[in-house]
mmCIF file of C-alpha atoms and ligand atoms in Angstrom:
data_model
loop_
_atom_site.group_PDB
_atom_site.id
_atom_site.type_symbol
_atom_site.label_atom_id
_atom_site.label_comp_id
_atom_site.label_asym_id
_atom_site.label_seq_id
_atom_site.Cartn_x
_atom_site.Cartn_y
_atom_site.Cartn_z
ATOM 1 C CA MET A 1 -116.257 48.023 48.264
ATOM 2 C CA THR A 2 -113.761 46.603 45.890
ATOM 3 C CA ASP A 3 -114.447 43.981 43.284
ATOM 4 C CA LEU A 4 -112.516 41.379 45.318
ATOM 5 C CA ALA A 5 -114.474 42.128 48.459
ATOM 6 C CA GLU A 6 -117.725 41.575 46.551
ATOM 7 C CA ARG A 7 -116.488 38.314 45.199
ATOM 8 C CA LEU A 8 -115.526 37.215 48.732
ATOM 9 C CA GLN A 9 -119.000 37.942 49.991
ATOM 10 C CA GLN A 10 -120.592 36.147 47.068
ATOM 11 C CA LEU A 11 -118.358 33.104 47.688
ATOM 12 C CA GLN A 12 -119.483 33.071 51.363
ATOM 13 C CA THR A 13 -123.159 33.178 50.329
ATOM 14 C CA ASP A 14 -122.666 30.468 47.663
ATOM 15 C CA ALA A 15 -120.688 28.184 49.917
ATOM 16 C CA LEU A 16 -123.097 28.406 52.831
ATOM 17 C CA ALA A 17 -125.905 27.578 50.433
ATOM 18 C CA GLU A 18 -123.958 24.552 49.133
ATOM 19 C CA LEU A 19 -123.228 23.486 52.736
ATOM 20 C CA ASP A 20 -126.954 23.595 53.465
ATOM 21 C CA VAL A 21 -127.781 21.035 50.735
ATOM 22 C CA ALA A 22 -124.762 18.791 51.306
ATOM 23 C CA ALA A 23 -126.159 15.324 51.871
ATOM 24 C CA ASP A 24 -123.416 13.705 53.950
ATOM 25 C CA ALA A 25 -119.966 14.054 55.373
ATOM 26 C CA ARG A 26 -118.351 13.173 52.143
ATOM 27 C CA ALA A 27 -120.102 15.977 50.393
ATOM 28 C CA VAL A 28 -119.041 18.390 53.166
ATOM 29 C CA GLU A 29 -115.393 17.283 52.835
ATOM 30 C CA GLY A 30 -115.654 17.732 49.105
ATOM 31 C CA LEU A 31 -116.883 21.316 49.621
ATOM 32 C CA ARG A 32 -114.095 21.980 52.107
ATOM 33 C CA ALA A 33 -111.538 20.823 49.511
ATOM 34 C CA SER A 34 -113.142 22.971 46.746
ATOM 35 C CA LEU A 35 -112.771 26.050 48.992
ATOM 36 C CA PHE A 36 -109.547 25.637 50.893
ATOM 37 C CA GLY A 37 -107.549 23.283 48.624
ATOM 38 C CA ARG A 38 -104.398 24.456 46.830
ATOM 39 C CA SER A 39 -106.402 25.773 43.851
ATOM 40 C CA GLY A 40 -109.638 26.172 45.873
ATOM 41 C CA ARG A 41 -112.087 28.918 45.236
ATOM 42 C CA LEU A 42 -111.246 30.823 48.453
ATOM 43 C CA THR A 43 -107.501 30.159 48.125
ATOM 44 C CA SER A 44 -107.576 31.726 44.667
ATOM 45 C CA LEU A 45 -109.428 34.816 45.822
ATOM 46 C CA LEU A 46 -106.969 35.281 48.730
ATOM 47 C CA ARG A 47 -104.099 35.354 46.267
ATOM 48 C CA GLY A 48 -105.824 38.438 44.696
ATOM 49 C CA LEU A 49 -105.266 40.371 47.951
ATOM 50 C CA ALA A 50 -101.703 41.190 46.865
ATOM 51 C CA ASP A 51 -103.085 43.141 43.846
ATOM 52 C CA GLU A 52 -105.501 45.251 45.923
ATOM 53 C CA ASP A 53 -104.855 48.998 46.144
ATOM 54 C CA PRO A 54 -102.864 49.507 49.374
ATOM 55 C CA SER A 55 -105.555 51.780 50.766
ATOM 56 C CA ASP A 56 -108.238 49.043 50.309
ATOM 57 C CA ARG A 57 -106.031 46.160 51.453
ATOM 58 C CA PRO A 58 -106.672 46.351 55.227
ATOM 59 C CA THR A 59 -110.521 46.347 54.857
ATOM 60 C CA THR A 60 -110.588 43.637 52.180
ATOM 61 C CA GLY A 61 -108.004 41.636 54.234
ATOM 62 C CA LYS A 62 -110.190 41.805 57.246
ATOM 63 C CA LEU A 63 -113.239 40.733 55.213
ATOM 64 C CA ALA A 64 -111.284 37.855 53.754
ATOM 65 C CA ASN A 65 -110.305 36.639 57.214
ATOM 66 C CA ALA A 66 -113.918 36.865 58.414
ATOM 67 C CA VAL A 67 -115.137 34.917 55.362
ATOM 68 C CA ARG A 68 -112.512 32.204 55.906
ATOM 69 C CA GLU A 69 -113.328 31.882 59.600
ATOM 70 C CA ALA A 70 -117.075 31.857 59.009
ATOM 71 C CA LEU A 71 -116.785 29.108 56.398
ATOM 72 C CA GLU A 72 -114.440 27.014 58.499
ATOM 73 C CA ALA A 73 -116.729 27.254 61.532
ATOM 74 C CA ALA A 74 -119.841 26.437 59.524
ATOM 75 C CA ILE A 75 -118.227 23.395 57.957
ATOM 76 C CA ALA A 76 -116.887 22.102 61.297
ATOM 77 C CA GLU A 77 -120.363 22.593 62.925
ATOM 78 C CA ARG A 78 -122.107 20.822 60.076
ATOM 79 C CA LEU A 79 -119.685 17.859 60.313
ATOM 80 C CA THR A 80 -120.219 17.467 64.047
ATOM 81 C CA GLY A 81 -123.909 17.500 63.577
ATOM 82 C CA MET A 82 -123.619 14.849 60.886
ATOM 83 C CA VAL A 83 -121.492 12.503 63.021
ATOM 84 C CA GLU A 84 -124.010 12.819 65.852
ATOM 85 C CA ALA A 85 -127.005 12.327 63.633
ATOM 86 C CA ASP A 86 -125.302 9.359 62.086
ATOM 87 C CA ALA A 87 -124.592 7.757 65.487
ATOM 88 C CA ARG A 88 -128.145 8.453 66.649
ATOM 89 C CA ALA A 89 -129.541 6.855 63.498
ATOM 90 C CA ARG A 90 -127.353 3.825 63.954
ATOM 91 C CA LEU A 91 -128.171 3.349 67.646
ATOM 92 C CA SER A 92 -131.919 3.722 67.132
ATOM 93 C CA GLY A 93 -131.698 0.808 64.618
ATOM 94 C CA GLU A 94 -129.697 -1.358 67.032
ATOM 95 C CA GLU A 95 -131.078 -3.312 69.885
ATOM 96 C CA LEU A 96 -129.176 -4.940 72.700
ATOM 97 C CA ASP A 97 -131.119 -8.009 73.921
ATOM 98 C CA MET A 98 -129.561 -9.006 77.231
ATOM 99 C CA SER A 99 -131.685 -12.187 77.304
ATOM 100 C CA ALA A 100 -130.388 -13.535 74.039
ATOM 101 C CA PRO A 101 -128.468 -16.787 74.448
ATOM 102 C CA GLY A 102 -124.654 -16.496 74.108
ATOM 103 C CA ARG A 103 -122.645 -18.003 71.262
ATOM 104 C CA PRO A 104 -121.492 -21.553 72.157
ATOM 105 C CA TRP A 105 -117.811 -21.680 73.071
ATOM 106 C CA ARG A 106 -116.063 -24.838 72.017
ATOM 107 C CA VAL A 107 -113.866 -26.079 74.822
ATOM 108 C CA GLY A 108 -111.404 -28.825 73.946
ATOM 109 C CA HIS A 109 -110.003 -31.399 76.309
ATOM 110 C CA LEU A 110 -107.069 -33.749 76.662
ATOM 111 C CA HIS A 111 -106.867 -36.802 74.492
ATOM 112 C CA PRO A 112 -107.870 -39.888 76.513
ATOM 113 C CA THR A 113 -104.285 -41.276 76.227
ATOM 114 C CA MET A 114 -102.886 -38.028 77.583
ATOM 115 C CA THR A 115 -105.291 -38.215 80.506
ATOM 116 C CA VAL A 116 -103.860 -41.658 81.280
ATOM 117 C CA GLU A 117 -100.337 -40.251 80.964
ATOM 118 C CA ARG A 118 -101.195 -37.465 83.428
ATOM 119 C CA ASP A 119 -102.706 -39.955 85.826
ATOM 120 C CA LEU A 120 -99.446 -41.969 85.757
ATOM 121 C CA ARG A 121 -97.336 -38.850 86.199
ATOM 122 C CA GLU A 122 -99.413 -38.070 89.338
ATOM 123 C CA ILE A 123 -99.157 -41.548 90.770
ATOM 124 C CA PHE A 124 -95.345 -41.718 90.231
ATOM 125 C CA HIS A 125 -94.961 -38.168 91.454
ATOM 126 C CA ALA A 126 -96.402 -39.375 94.762
ATOM 127 C CA PHE A 127 -93.694 -42.119 94.765
ATOM 128 C CA GLY A 128 -91.010 -39.552 94.383
ATOM 129 C CA PHE A 129 -90.329 -39.901 90.646
ATOM 130 C CA GLU A 130 -89.519 -36.836 88.535
ATOM 131 C CA VAL A 131 -90.211 -36.637 84.793
ATOM 132 C CA PHE A 132 -87.298 -36.775 82.346
ATOM 133 C CA GLU A 133 -88.093 -36.620 78.669
ATOM 134 C CA GLY A 134 -86.078 -37.599 75.595
ATOM 135 C CA PRO A 135 -86.260 -37.167 71.849
ATOM 136 C CA GLU A 136 -88.511 -39.189 69.580
ATOM 137 C CA ILE A 137 -85.880 -39.289 66.897
ATOM 138 C CA GLU A 138 -82.999 -41.309 68.313
ATOM 139 C CA THR A 139 -79.781 -42.947 67.273
ATOM 140 C CA ASP A 140 -79.295 -46.701 66.884
ATOM 141 C CA GLU A 141 -76.700 -46.396 69.563
ATOM 142 C CA MET A 142 -79.135 -45.061 72.191
ATOM 143 C CA ASN A 143 -82.136 -47.140 71.151
ATOM 144 C CA PHE A 144 -80.246 -50.440 70.960
ATOM 145 C CA GLU A 145 -76.550 -50.621 71.606
ATOM 146 C CA ALA A 146 -76.363 -48.681 74.842
ATOM 147 C CA LEU A 147 -79.255 -50.899 76.051
ATOM 148 C CA ASN A 148 -77.154 -54.031 75.543
ATOM 149 C CA ILE A 149 -78.647 -54.900 72.150
ATOM 150 C CA PRO A 150 -75.661 -55.259 69.703
ATOM 151 C CA PRO A 151 -76.092 -54.888 65.920
ATOM 152 C CA ASP A 152 -77.353 -58.072 64.366
ATOM 153 C CA HIS A 153 -78.250 -59.605 67.724
ATOM 154 C CA PRO A 154 -81.451 -61.691 67.361
ATOM 155 C CA SER A 155 -83.064 -59.747 70.269
ATOM 156 C CA ARG A 156 -83.336 -56.797 67.833
ATOM 157 C CA ASP A 157 -86.234 -58.711 66.261
ATOM 158 C CA LEU A 158 -88.346 -57.683 69.244
ATOM 159 C CA TRP A 159 -88.433 -54.168 67.826
ATOM 160 C CA ASP A 160 -89.557 -53.551 64.236
ATOM 161 C CA THR A 161 -87.707 -50.351 63.567
ATOM 162 C CA LEU A 162 -88.480 -47.358 61.305
ATOM 163 C CA TYR A 163 -85.183 -46.163 59.884
ATOM 164 C CA VAL A 164 -84.667 -42.626 58.699
ATOM 165 C CA ALA A 165 -83.365 -42.725 55.066
ATOM 166 C CA GLU A 166 -80.397 -40.963 53.572
ATOM 167 C CA ALA A 167 -81.557 -37.695 52.018
ATOM 168 C CA SER A 168 -80.910 -38.867 48.400
ATOM 169 C CA GLY A 169 -80.193 -41.972 46.396
ATOM 170 C CA GLU A 170 -82.116 -44.918 45.066
ATOM 171 C CA PRO A 171 -82.684 -47.466 46.505
ATOM 172 C CA LEU A 172 -83.233 -45.810 49.846
ATOM 173 C CA LYS A 173 -80.588 -46.481 52.458
ATOM 174 C CA PRO A 174 -80.768 -46.090 56.234
ATOM 175 C CA ALA A 175 -79.057 -42.881 57.398
ATOM 176 C CA ALA A 176 -75.346 -43.468 57.904
ATOM 177 C CA ASP A 177 -75.462 -41.905 61.369
ATOM 178 C CA GLY A 178 -78.020 -44.501 62.496
ATOM 179 C CA THR A 179 -80.889 -42.097 62.931
ATOM 180 C CA ILE A 180 -84.161 -43.933 63.685
ATOM 181 C CA LEU A 181 -87.539 -43.276 65.266
ATOM 182 C CA ARG A 182 -87.288 -44.684 68.799
ATOM 183 C CA THR A 183 -89.040 -48.029 69.223
ATOM 184 C CA HIS A 184 -89.451 -47.570 72.951
ATOM 185 C CA THR A 185 -88.748 -45.007 75.731
ATOM 186 C CA SER A 186 -85.899 -47.090 77.108
ATOM 187 C CA PRO A 187 -83.129 -44.970 75.479
ATOM 188 C CA VAL A 188 -84.204 -42.181 77.782
ATOM 189 C CA GLN A 189 -82.795 -44.327 80.610
ATOM 190 C CA ILE A 190 -79.335 -43.770 79.121
ATOM 191 C CA ARG A 191 -79.908 -40.065 78.719
ATOM 192 C CA ALA A 192 -81.190 -39.828 82.324
ATOM 193 C CA MET A 193 -78.220 -41.693 83.742
ATOM 194 C CA ARG A 194 -75.786 -39.524 81.753
ATOM 195 C CA ALA A 195 -77.508 -36.279 82.886
ATOM 196 C CA LEU A 196 -78.271 -37.045 86.486
ATOM 197 C CA THR A 197 -76.292 -38.405 89.456
ATOM 198 C CA PRO A 198 -77.719 -41.233 91.631
ATOM 199 C CA PRO A 199 -79.976 -41.534 93.397
ATOM 200 C CA ILE A 200 -82.131 -41.396 90.231
ATOM 201 C CA ARG A 201 -85.869 -41.779 90.258
ATOM 202 C CA VAL A 202 -87.401 -40.814 86.909
ATOM 203 C CA ILE A 203 -90.317 -41.627 84.615
ATOM 204 C CA THR A 204 -89.956 -40.967 80.925
ATOM 205 C CA PRO A 205 -93.276 -40.626 79.096
ATOM 206 C CA GLY A 206 -93.384 -40.279 75.351
ATOM 207 C CA ARG A 207 -94.337 -41.285 71.850
ATOM 208 C CA CYS A 208 -92.733 -44.369 70.165
ATOM 209 C CA PHE A 209 -92.793 -45.783 66.668
ATOM 210 C CA ARG A 210 -92.557 -49.267 65.152
ATOM 211 C CA TYR A 211 -92.784 -50.764 61.722
ATOM 212 C CA GLU A 212 -95.964 -52.671 62.472
ATOM 213 C CA ALA A 213 -98.647 -54.268 60.362
ATOM 214 C CA VAL A 214 -101.436 -52.006 61.769
ATOM 215 C CA ASP A 215 -104.545 -53.688 63.089
ATOM 216 C CA ALA A 216 -107.007 -53.348 65.979
ATOM 217 C CA SER A 217 -104.304 -53.909 68.615
ATOM 218 C CA HIS A 218 -101.085 -52.755 66.825
ATOM 219 C CA GLY A 219 -100.194 -49.185 65.846
ATOM 220 C CA PHE A 220 -97.052 -47.816 64.239
ATOM 221 C CA GLU A 221 -97.239 -44.910 66.668
ATOM 222 C CA PHE A 222 -97.924 -45.338 70.350
ATOM 223 C CA PHE A 223 -97.184 -44.059 73.868
ATOM 224 C CA GLN A 224 -95.072 -45.476 76.645
ATOM 225 C CA VAL A 225 -93.986 -44.543 80.158
ATOM 226 C CA GLU A 226 -90.655 -45.818 81.258
ATOM 227 C CA GLY A 227 -89.426 -45.850 84.878
ATOM 228 C CA LEU A 228 -85.852 -45.890 86.145
ATOM 229 C CA VAL A 229 -84.477 -46.057 89.631
ATOM 230 C CA VAL A 230 -80.722 -46.106 90.368
ATOM 231 C CA ASP A 231 -79.482 -46.137 93.916
ATOM 232 C CA HIS A 232 -77.338 -48.113 96.455
ATOM 233 C CA ASP A 233 -78.902 -51.412 97.433
ATOM 234 C CA THR A 234 -81.946 -51.307 95.067
ATOM 235 C CA SER A 235 -83.450 -54.720 94.814
ATOM 236 C CA LEU A 236 -86.095 -56.760 92.938
ATOM 237 C CA ALA A 237 -88.125 -56.642 96.105
ATOM 238 C CA ASP A 238 -88.206 -52.803 95.889
ATOM 239 C CA LEU A 239 -89.412 -53.061 92.272
ATOM 240 C CA LYS A 240 -92.122 -55.579 93.180
ATOM 241 C CA GLY A 241 -93.374 -53.517 96.122
ATOM 242 C CA MET A 242 -93.403 -50.288 94.113
ATOM 243 C CA LEU A 243 -95.253 -51.907 91.165
ATOM 244 C CA GLU A 244 -97.853 -53.481 93.483
ATOM 245 C CA GLU A 245 -98.578 -50.041 94.971
ATOM 246 C CA PHE A 246 -98.679 -48.600 91.454
ATOM 247 C CA ALA A 247 -101.230 -51.148 90.253
ATOM 248 C CA ARG A 248 -103.508 -50.476 93.258
ATOM 249 C CA ALA A 249 -103.255 -46.722 92.790
ATOM 250 C CA LEU A 250 -104.201 -47.098 89.044
ATOM 251 C CA TYR A 251 -106.746 -49.918 89.194
ATOM 252 C CA GLY A 252 -107.990 -50.005 92.841
ATOM 253 C CA GLU A 253 -107.111 -51.717 96.081
ATOM 254 C CA ALA A 254 -108.656 -55.048 95.045
ATOM 255 C CA THR A 255 -106.194 -55.532 92.176
ATOM 256 C CA LYS A 256 -104.109 -58.658 92.405
ATOM 257 C CA THR A 257 -100.637 -58.759 90.912
ATOM 258 C CA ARG A 258 -97.988 -61.286 89.915
ATOM 259 C CA PHE A 259 -94.425 -61.413 88.501
ATOM 260 C CA ARG A 260 -93.635 -63.841 85.748
ATOM 261 C CA PRO A 261 -90.194 -64.451 84.316
ATOM 262 C CA GLY A 262 -89.499 -62.429 81.192
ATOM 263 C CA TYR A 263 -86.730 -61.486 78.882
ATOM 264 C CA TYR A 264 -85.349 -58.120 77.937
ATOM 265 C CA PRO A 265 -81.749 -57.482 76.938
ATOM 266 C CA PHE A 266 -81.487 -54.430 79.165
ATOM 267 C CA THR A 267 -82.566 -56.079 82.397
ATOM 268 C CA GLU A 268 -81.314 -59.115 84.369
ATOM 269 C CA PRO A 269 -83.410 -60.647 85.753
ATOM 270 C CA SER A 270 -86.390 -59.597 83.653
ATOM 271 C CA VAL A 271 -90.033 -59.924 84.574
ATOM 272 C CA ALA A 272 -93.469 -59.551 83.153
ATOM 273 C CA PHE A 273 -95.860 -57.825 85.551
ATOM 274 C CA ASP A 274 -99.504 -58.993 85.421
ATOM 275 C CA VAL A 275 -102.615 -57.583 87.093
ATOM 276 C CA SER A 276 -105.880 -59.496 87.684
ATOM 277 C CA CYS A 277 -107.975 -59.159 84.530
ATOM 278 C CA LEU A 278 -109.495 -55.680 84.303
ATOM 279 C CA VAL A 279 -112.549 -56.916 82.497
ATOM 280 C CA CYS A 280 -113.573 -60.063 84.507
ATOM 281 C CA GLY A 281 -111.604 -59.393 87.755
ATOM 282 C CA GLY A 282 -109.760 -62.713 87.495
ATOM 283 C CA SER A 283 -112.435 -65.328 86.814
ATOM 284 C CA GLY A 284 -111.405 -65.642 83.148
ATOM 285 C CA CYS A 285 -112.913 -64.104 80.033
ATOM 286 C CA ALA A 286 -112.239 -63.464 76.339
ATOM 287 C CA ALA A 287 -110.219 -60.295 77.120
ATOM 288 C CA CYS A 288 -107.670 -62.146 79.238
ATOM 289 C CA GLY A 289 -107.639 -65.342 77.187
ATOM 290 C CA ARG A 290 -109.446 -67.101 80.025
ATOM 291 C CA SER A 291 -106.317 -66.848 82.215
ATOM 292 C CA GLY A 292 -107.654 -64.190 84.654
ATOM 293 C CA TRP A 293 -104.470 -62.141 84.204
ATOM 294 C CA MET A 294 -103.297 -59.224 81.997
ATOM 295 C CA THR A 295 -99.671 -58.283 81.488
ATOM 296 C CA ILE A 296 -99.378 -54.466 81.811
ATOM 297 C CA LEU A 297 -95.671 -53.922 81.797
ATOM 298 C CA GLY A 298 -92.163 -55.341 81.470
ATOM 299 C CA ALA A 299 -89.541 -54.684 84.100
ATOM 300 C CA GLY A 300 -86.325 -55.916 85.739
ATOM 301 C CA MET A 301 -83.028 -55.037 87.341
ATOM 302 C CA VAL A 302 -80.967 -52.820 85.111
ATOM 303 C CA HIS A 303 -78.262 -54.883 83.320
ATOM 304 C CA PRO A 304 -74.680 -53.886 84.439
ATOM 305 C CA THR A 305 -73.789 -53.180 80.797
ATOM 306 C CA VAL A 306 -76.663 -50.688 80.638
ATOM 307 C CA LEU A 307 -75.552 -48.959 83.871
ATOM 308 C CA ARG A 308 -72.004 -48.731 82.299
ATOM 309 C CA SER A 309 -73.500 -47.195 79.109
ATOM 310 C CA GLY A 310 -75.060 -44.585 81.343
ATOM 311 C CA GLY A 311 -71.705 -43.833 83.009
ATOM 312 C CA ILE A 312 -72.668 -45.556 86.293
ATOM 313 C CA ASP A 313 -70.428 -48.054 88.119
ATOM 314 C CA PRO A 314 -72.474 -51.286 88.576
ATOM 315 C CA ASP A 315 -70.283 -52.274 91.545
ATOM 316 C CA GLU A 316 -71.497 -49.242 93.466
ATOM 317 C CA PHE A 317 -75.102 -48.850 92.216
ATOM 318 C CA GLN A 318 -77.989 -51.045 91.220
ATOM 319 C CA GLY A 319 -81.173 -50.080 89.557
ATOM 320 C CA TYR A 320 -84.530 -51.252 88.355
ATOM 321 C CA ALA A 321 -86.507 -50.272 85.345
ATOM 322 C CA PHE A 322 -89.929 -50.805 83.888
ATOM 323 C CA GLY A 323 -91.805 -49.886 80.716
ATOM 324 C CA MET A 324 -95.458 -49.893 79.860
ATOM 325 C CA GLY A 325 -97.727 -48.941 76.940
ATOM 326 C CA LEU A 326 -100.350 -46.276 77.545
ATOM 327 C CA ASP A 327 -102.590 -47.086 74.613
ATOM 328 C CA ARG A 328 -103.807 -50.433 75.954
ATOM 329 C CA ILE A 329 -104.480 -48.893 79.413
ATOM 330 C CA THR A 330 -106.587 -46.315 77.585
ATOM 331 C CA LEU A 331 -108.482 -48.855 75.549
ATOM 332 C CA LEU A 332 -109.272 -50.918 78.739
ATOM 333 C CA ARG A 333 -110.268 -47.918 80.726
ATOM 334 C CA HIS A 334 -112.998 -46.856 78.249
ATOM 335 C CA GLY A 335 -113.837 -50.218 76.646
ATOM 336 C CA ILE A 336 -112.562 -48.980 73.232
ATOM 337 C CA PRO A 337 -112.351 -51.955 70.881
ATOM 338 C CA ASP A 338 -109.869 -50.644 68.276
ATOM 339 C CA LEU A 339 -106.470 -49.008 68.850
ATOM 340 C CA ARG A 340 -106.683 -47.184 65.509
ATOM 341 C CA LEU A 341 -109.501 -45.005 66.875
ATOM 342 C CA LEU A 342 -107.023 -43.399 69.275
ATOM 343 C CA MET A 343 -104.989 -41.883 66.413
ATOM 344 C CA SER A 344 -108.015 -40.770 64.431
ATOM 345 C CA PRO A 345 -108.791 -37.093 64.386
ATOM 346 C CA ASP A 346 -112.519 -37.813 64.468
ATOM 347 C CA LEU A 347 -114.070 -35.502 67.063
ATOM 348 C CA ARG A 348 -117.178 -37.596 67.297
ATOM 349 C CA PHE A 349 -114.912 -40.245 68.787
ATOM 350 C CA LEU A 350 -112.709 -37.974 70.883
ATOM 351 C CA GLU A 351 -115.543 -35.964 72.361
ATOM 352 C CA GLN A 352 -116.775 -39.063 74.153
ATOM 353 C CA PHE A 353 -113.887 -38.910 76.570
ATOM 354 C CA PRO A 354 -114.045 -35.444 78.140
ATOM 355 C CA ALA A 355 -112.229 -36.235 81.379
ATOM 356 C CA GLY A 356 -109.196 -34.090 82.036
ATOM 357 C CA ARG A 357 -110.418 -30.776 80.662
HETATM 358 N N1 DAH B 401 -88.731 -51.249 76.276
HETATM 359 C C1 DAH B 401 -89.623 -52.391 76.511
HETATM 360 C C2 DAH B 401 -90.468 -52.493 75.279
HETATM 361 O O1 DAH B 401 -90.743 -51.556 74.644
HETATM 362 C C3 DAH B 401 -90.446 -52.315 77.768
HETATM 363 C C4 DAH B 401 -89.555 -52.430 78.955
HETATM 364 C C5 DAH B 401 -89.349 -53.680 79.480
HETATM 365 C C6 DAH B 401 -88.894 -51.395 79.535
HETATM 366 C C7 DAH B 401 -88.500 -53.838 80.634
HETATM 367 C C8 DAH B 401 -88.102 -51.551 80.609
HETATM 368 C C9 DAH B 401 -87.919 -52.776 81.197
HETATM 369 O O2 DAH B 401 -87.486 -50.522 81.206
HETATM 370 O O3 DAH B 401 -87.165 -52.974 82.283
HETATM 371 O O4 DAH B 401 -90.934 -53.551 75.002
#
C-alpha cells in the first residue's frame, strides 16, 4: 500500500469520527467544506494521485474514489437524519389547539354619509336615473358662468368659494385659469348635457367645498346629489311628482311635501322642496323652528341659458334639476347633533353606524 493510499484511509477514519461528533447541520456543512472544498483535505490528497507510480495508480485511484463516495454518502445521510430530528423536535414542542378562539378580524363599513348616498343612488336608479360624475376641482366657468351666474353678479354671494392660488407670488392671487373647488354639484349638469344627448336622466353625487365659518351645521367640505332631466315636454308637474315619490321612498309613505317659491340663477322658476318635519312629523318642534316643515332640496326648471351652455336648444327641450345636501340627511337619520363629527376620523364615532357593510 502506498503512502498516499494510507493517508486516504486515515482521512476516511478521521472524517467519519468528526462526523460522529458534529453537533448540528452547520458543523456537518463545515466538515463537508473542509474535505471537498478547493483546498480541502480530500481534494489535496486527490491531487497527489498524479505523482503515484503508474503501477500503483489504478489501485490507489480506486481507493480514492471509494473514500470520496463513502464520505459523501455518510455526510448526506447524517444531514437527512438531522433535518428529520430537527422537525420531530419542533413538532413535539408545538401544539395545535383547534378549540382556541380565532384572532378578531376588523371589518370596516361605509361612512354613514356614503350609506345615504348609496340609498339615494338606489332610489333614483329605480326612477330611471343613471349616475354621471364630475371633478371636484372645477373652473369658474363651469361652476358659475355656464350656470347663468356671471362674474360680479350678486348671486355669487350665495356660494363662498375656495379659489386655487397661483403657484407662486405674494400676496396669493387666484389662479388665472379660474380654477376653484366646486361649491356645488351643479356644474356636472353642464358636463352631462355636453356629453350626453337627450333624453337625459342623471344624478351626480359628489363632494363639494365652500369657504365657510365652520360650526355645528356648516362644513367647508360636504356632499351633494344633483339631479338633471332633459327631455321634450318636461314640466314642473313632472318635477313635483318625481320629488314627492322620492321623499316617500326615502322617508316613508306618510311623508307630506310642499313646494315653496325659491331663487336659483340656474333655474326658472325655482322652488324649495319641503318635507314634513322628520323629528316631530309636522306638529312643530325645535328642529323645524316650530314650522312643522324642513327644506331638503332646491329645484326648478333648467334656465334656457343653462341649456344653451350645455349645447341644448331650449326651443326643442326643457329640463328640470334639483340639488340636495347629504350631510343633513345623515345627521337627521341618526340624530347626530354636530356636522363636524361626520368629517372626524374618530372610529369610536364612526363605528356606531355600521349599516351598509
Ligand atoms: N346648487 C344648489 C346649491 O348648492 C342646489 C340646487 C338648487 C341645485 C336648485 C339645483 C337646483 O340643480 O335646480 O345650493
